[in-house]
């Protein structure tokens, strides 16, 4: 992940999503599983790294559509190194969007569950990092 730190958040998101999709693609998963898990990846990434971009007027899954679309339409999209081919992300983009639109309750439940698990996760709270002394 250190090599990715030189990229902007939207570039990093697309590069990681591309790696995620390629790994699933190589393991011969069916398209439906790739799409569902890619959505889950997008939610996790959004909640962990891009929650500051959340639009309060959109429902959770709609924020995923906004962030994904924004990353693909960003001028930074063209500055991603040529060694990273985003063909698979572009191919699966439409299926991820369709999945979000046609499965409203399922994607909302997934988003809410992930958000709740992230906010209640003790290892993600910075004030909980304390060294315990052995007595």
PDB file of C-alpha atoms in Angstrom:
ATOM      1  CA  UNK A   1       0.000   0.000   0.000  1.00  0.00           C
ATOM      2  CA  UNK A   2       3.011   2.314   0.500  1.00  0.00           C
ATOM      3  CA  UNK A   3       3.566   2.569  -3.257  1.00  0.00           C
ATOM      4  CA  UNK A   4      -0.029   3.707  -3.583  1.00  0.00           C
ATOM      5  CA  UNK A   5       0.438   6.626  -1.199  1.00  0.00           C
ATOM      6  CA  UNK A   6       1.748   8.783  -4.032  1.00  0.00           C
ATOM      7  CA  UNK A   7      -1.631   8.612  -5.764  1.00  0.00           C
ATOM      8  CA  UNK A   8      -4.666  10.747  -5.089  1.00  0.00           C
ATOM      9  CA  UNK A   9      -7.593   9.069  -3.269  1.00  0.00           C
ATOM     10  CA  UNK A  10      -9.655   8.514  -6.418  1.00  0.00           C
ATOM     11  CA  UNK A  11      -6.676   7.015  -8.256  1.00  0.00           C
ATOM     12  CA  UNK A  12      -5.848   4.761  -5.309  1.00  0.00           C
ATOM     13  CA  UNK A  13      -9.477   3.628  -5.147  1.00  0.00           C
ATOM     14  CA  UNK A  14      -9.539   2.657  -8.836  1.00  0.00           C
ATOM     15  CA  UNK A  15      -6.175   0.893  -8.685  1.00  0.00           C
ATOM     16  CA  UNK A  16      -7.207  -1.167  -5.654  1.00  0.00           C
ATOM     17  CA  UNK A  17     -10.635  -1.925  -7.125  1.00  0.00           C
ATOM     18  CA  UNK A  18      -8.930  -3.045 -10.317  1.00  0.00           C
ATOM     19  CA  UNK A  19      -6.616  -5.383  -8.390  1.00  0.00           C
ATOM     20  CA  UNK A  20      -9.597  -6.747  -6.471  1.00  0.00           C
ATOM     21  CA  UNK A  21     -11.601  -7.441  -9.635  1.00  0.00           C
ATOM     22  CA  UNK A  22      -8.634  -8.979 -11.451  1.00  0.00           C
ATOM     23  CA  UNK A  23      -7.971 -11.401  -8.592  1.00  0.00           C
ATOM     24  CA  UNK A  24     -11.601 -12.509  -8.604  1.00  0.00           C
ATOM     25  CA  UNK A  25     -11.595 -12.706 -12.384  1.00  0.00           C
ATOM     26  CA  UNK A  26      -8.486 -14.903 -12.356  1.00  0.00           C
ATOM     27  CA  UNK A  27     -10.089 -17.257  -9.844  1.00  0.00           C
ATOM     28  CA  UNK A  28     -12.952 -17.926 -12.285  1.00  0.00           C
ATOM     29  CA  UNK A  29     -15.683 -16.547 -10.025  1.00  0.00           C
ATOM     30  CA  UNK A  30     -18.963 -15.893 -11.752  1.00  0.00           C
ATOM     31  CA  UNK A  31     -19.879 -12.322 -12.657  1.00  0.00           C
ATOM     32  CA  UNK A  32     -22.598 -12.071 -10.005  1.00  0.00           C
ATOM     33  CA  UNK A  33     -20.183 -12.911  -7.177  1.00  0.00           C
ATOM     34  CA  UNK A  34     -17.575 -10.496  -8.513  1.00  0.00           C
ATOM     35  CA  UNK A  35     -20.149  -7.690  -8.674  1.00  0.00           C
ATOM     36  CA  UNK A  36     -21.508  -8.309  -5.163  1.00  0.00           C
ATOM     37  CA  UNK A  37     -18.054  -8.550  -3.644  1.00  0.00           C
ATOM     38  CA  UNK A  38     -16.813  -5.534  -5.629  1.00  0.00           C
ATOM     39  CA  UNK A  39     -19.697  -3.541  -4.141  1.00  0.00           C
ATOM     40  CA  UNK A  40     -18.690  -4.755  -0.679  1.00  0.00           C
ATOM     41  CA  UNK A  41     -15.100  -3.700  -1.420  1.00  0.00           C
ATOM     42  CA  UNK A  42     -16.320  -0.253  -2.533  1.00  0.00           C
ATOM     43  CA  UNK A  43     -18.337   0.152   0.668  1.00  0.00           C
ATOM     44  CA  UNK A  44     -15.405  -0.870   2.838  1.00  0.00           C
ATOM     45  CA  UNK A  45     -13.000   1.428   1.040  1.00  0.00           C
ATOM     46  CA  UNK A  46     -15.462   4.310   1.133  1.00  0.00           C
ATOM     47  CA  UNK A  47     -16.172   3.941   4.841  1.00  0.00           C
ATOM     48  CA  UNK A  48     -12.523   3.565   5.771  1.00  0.00           C
ATOM     49  CA  UNK A  49     -10.845   6.125   3.509  1.00  0.00           C
ATOM     50  CA  UNK A  50     -13.381   8.384   1.827  1.00  0.00           C
ATOM     51  CA  UNK A  51     -16.168   8.938   4.323  1.00  0.00           C
ATOM     52  CA  UNK A  52     -15.295  12.647   4.326  1.00  0.00           C
ATOM     53  CA  UNK A  53     -16.743  12.822   0.821  1.00  0.00           C
ATOM     54  CA  UNK A  54     -20.119  11.518   1.928  1.00  0.00           C
ATOM     55  CA  UNK A  55     -22.996  13.560   0.584  1.00  0.00           C
ATOM     56  CA  UNK A  56     -25.551  13.962   3.399  1.00  0.00           C
ATOM     57  CA  UNK A  57     -28.370  14.196   0.843  1.00  0.00           C
ATOM     58  CA  UNK A  58     -27.687  10.742  -0.592  1.00  0.00           C
ATOM     59  CA  UNK A  59     -28.399   7.339   0.917  1.00  0.00           C
ATOM     60  CA  UNK A  60     -25.313   5.249   1.683  1.00  0.00           C
ATOM     61  CA  UNK A  61     -25.237   3.190  -1.528  1.00  0.00           C
ATOM     62  CA  UNK A  62     -25.811   6.301  -3.626  1.00  0.00           C
ATOM     63  CA  UNK A  63     -22.589   7.682  -2.174  1.00  0.00           C
ATOM     64  CA  UNK A  64     -20.818   4.627  -3.581  1.00  0.00           C
ATOM     65  CA  UNK A  65     -22.211   5.403  -7.040  1.00  0.00           C
ATOM     66  CA  UNK A  66     -21.106   9.030  -6.654  1.00  0.00           C
ATOM     67  CA  UNK A  67     -17.565   8.172  -5.530  1.00  0.00           C
ATOM     68  CA  UNK A  68     -17.103   5.498  -8.193  1.00  0.00           C
ATOM     69  CA  UNK A  69     -18.458   7.746 -10.942  1.00  0.00           C
ATOM     70  CA  UNK A  70     -16.404  10.682  -9.717  1.00  0.00           C
ATOM     71  CA  UNK A  71     -13.220   8.607  -9.768  1.00  0.00           C
ATOM     72  CA  UNK A  72     -13.887   7.434 -13.318  1.00  0.00           C
ATOM     73  CA  UNK A  73     -14.732  10.941 -14.552  1.00  0.00           C
ATOM     74  CA  UNK A  74     -11.864  12.620 -12.719  1.00  0.00           C
ATOM     75  CA  UNK A  75      -9.050  14.166 -14.739  1.00  0.00           C
ATOM     76  CA  UNK A  76      -6.782  12.119 -12.460  1.00  0.00           C
ATOM     77  CA  UNK A  77      -8.104   8.994 -14.177  1.00  0.00           C
ATOM     78  CA  UNK A  78      -5.797   9.723 -17.101  1.00  0.00           C
ATOM     79  CA  UNK A  79      -2.716  10.085 -14.925  1.00  0.00           C
ATOM     80  CA  UNK A  80      -2.841   6.513 -13.649  1.00  0.00           C
ATOM     81  CA  UNK A  81       0.258   4.691 -14.938  1.00  0.00           C
ATOM     82  CA  UNK A  82      -0.164   2.800 -18.174  1.00  0.00           C
ATOM     83  CA  UNK A  83       0.954  -0.359 -16.383  1.00  0.00           C
ATOM     84  CA  UNK A  84      -2.434  -0.360 -14.635  1.00  0.00           C
ATOM     85  CA  UNK A  85      -5.151  -1.346 -17.063  1.00  0.00           C
ATOM     86  CA  UNK A  86      -8.564  -0.368 -15.775  1.00  0.00           C
ATOM     87  CA  UNK A  87     -10.470  -2.292 -18.454  1.00  0.00           C
ATOM     88  CA  UNK A  88     -12.035  -4.670 -15.952  1.00  0.00           C
ATOM     89  CA  UNK A  89     -13.153  -1.833 -13.667  1.00  0.00           C
ATOM     90  CA  UNK A  90     -14.804  -0.138 -16.617  1.00  0.00           C
ATOM     91  CA  UNK A  91     -16.416  -3.416 -17.642  1.00  0.00           C
ATOM     92  CA  UNK A  92     -17.751  -4.137 -14.149  1.00  0.00           C
ATOM     93  CA  UNK A  93     -18.693  -0.518 -13.440  1.00  0.00           C
ATOM     94  CA  UNK A  94     -22.063  -0.838 -15.157  1.00  0.00           C
ATOM     95  CA  UNK A  95     -22.813  -4.094 -13.354  1.00  0.00           C
ATOM     96  CA  UNK A  96     -21.956  -2.612  -9.957  1.00  0.00           C
ATOM     97  CA  UNK A  97     -24.256   0.350 -10.674  1.00  0.00           C
ATOM     98  CA  UNK A  98     -27.057  -1.963 -11.829  1.00  0.00           C
ATOM     99  CA  UNK A  99     -26.608  -4.091  -8.716  1.00  0.00           C
ATOM    100  CA  UNK A 100     -26.930  -1.011  -6.480  1.00  0.00           C
ATOM    101  CA  UNK A 101     -30.003   0.277  -8.320  1.00  0.00           C
ATOM    102  CA  UNK A 102     -31.898  -2.999  -8.626  1.00  0.00           C
ATOM    103  CA  UNK A 103     -31.137  -4.326  -5.132  1.00  0.00           C
ATOM    104  CA  UNK A 104     -31.959  -1.271  -3.058  1.00  0.00           C
ATOM    105  CA  UNK A 105     -32.731  -2.995   0.236  1.00  0.00           C
ATOM    106  CA  UNK A 106     -29.869  -5.470   0.043  1.00  0.00           C
ATOM    107  CA  UNK A 107     -27.234  -2.823  -0.707  1.00  0.00           C
ATOM    108  CA  UNK A 108     -28.614  -0.501   1.971  1.00  0.00           C
ATOM    109  CA  UNK A 109     -28.440  -3.346   4.508  1.00  0.00           C
ATOM    110  CA  UNK A 110     -24.861  -4.164   3.474  1.00  0.00           C
ATOM    111  CA  UNK A 111     -23.858  -0.503   3.731  1.00  0.00           C
ATOM    112  CA  UNK A 112     -25.461  -0.082   7.163  1.00  0.00           C
ATOM    113  CA  UNK A 113     -23.941  -3.324   8.462  1.00  0.00           C
ATOM    114  CA  UNK A 114     -20.457  -2.375   7.276  1.00  0.00           C
ATOM    115  CA  UNK A 115     -20.778   1.132   8.680  1.00  0.00           C
ATOM    116  CA  UNK A 116     -21.906  -0.225  12.034  1.00  0.00           C
ATOM    117  CA  UNK A 117     -19.104  -2.796  12.178  1.00  0.00           C
ATOM    118  CA  UNK A 118     -16.534  -0.120  11.361  1.00  0.00           C
ATOM    119  CA  UNK A 119     -17.786   2.330  13.969  1.00  0.00           C
ATOM    120  CA  UNK A 120     -17.940  -0.346  16.672  1.00  0.00           C
ATOM    121  CA  UNK A 121     -14.588  -1.914  15.816  1.00  0.00           C
ATOM    122  CA  UNK A 122     -12.214  -1.251  18.724  1.00  0.00           C
ATOM    123  CA  UNK A 123      -9.053  -1.625  16.629  1.00  0.00           C
ATOM    124  CA  UNK A 124     -10.098   1.315  14.434  1.00  0.00           C
ATOM    125  CA  UNK A 125     -10.586   3.794  17.272  1.00  0.00           C
ATOM    126  CA  UNK A 126      -7.376   5.745  17.747  1.00  0.00           C
ATOM    127  CA  UNK A 127      -8.011   6.497  21.404  1.00  0.00           C
ATOM    128  CA  UNK A 128      -8.149   2.780  22.174  1.00  0.00           C
ATOM    129  CA  UNK A 129      -4.540   2.172  21.163  1.00  0.00           C
ATOM    130  CA  UNK A 130      -2.912   1.851  24.533  1.00  0.00           C
ATOM    131  CA  UNK A 131      -0.018  -0.306  25.516  1.00  0.00           C
ATOM    132  CA  UNK A 132      -0.930  -2.621  28.350  1.00  0.00           C
ATOM    133  CA  UNK A 133       1.796  -3.435  30.818  1.00  0.00           C
ATOM    134  CA  UNK A 134       2.220  -6.995  32.005  1.00  0.00           C
ATOM    135  CA  UNK A 135       2.333  -7.224  35.732  1.00  0.00           C
TER     136      UNK A 135
END
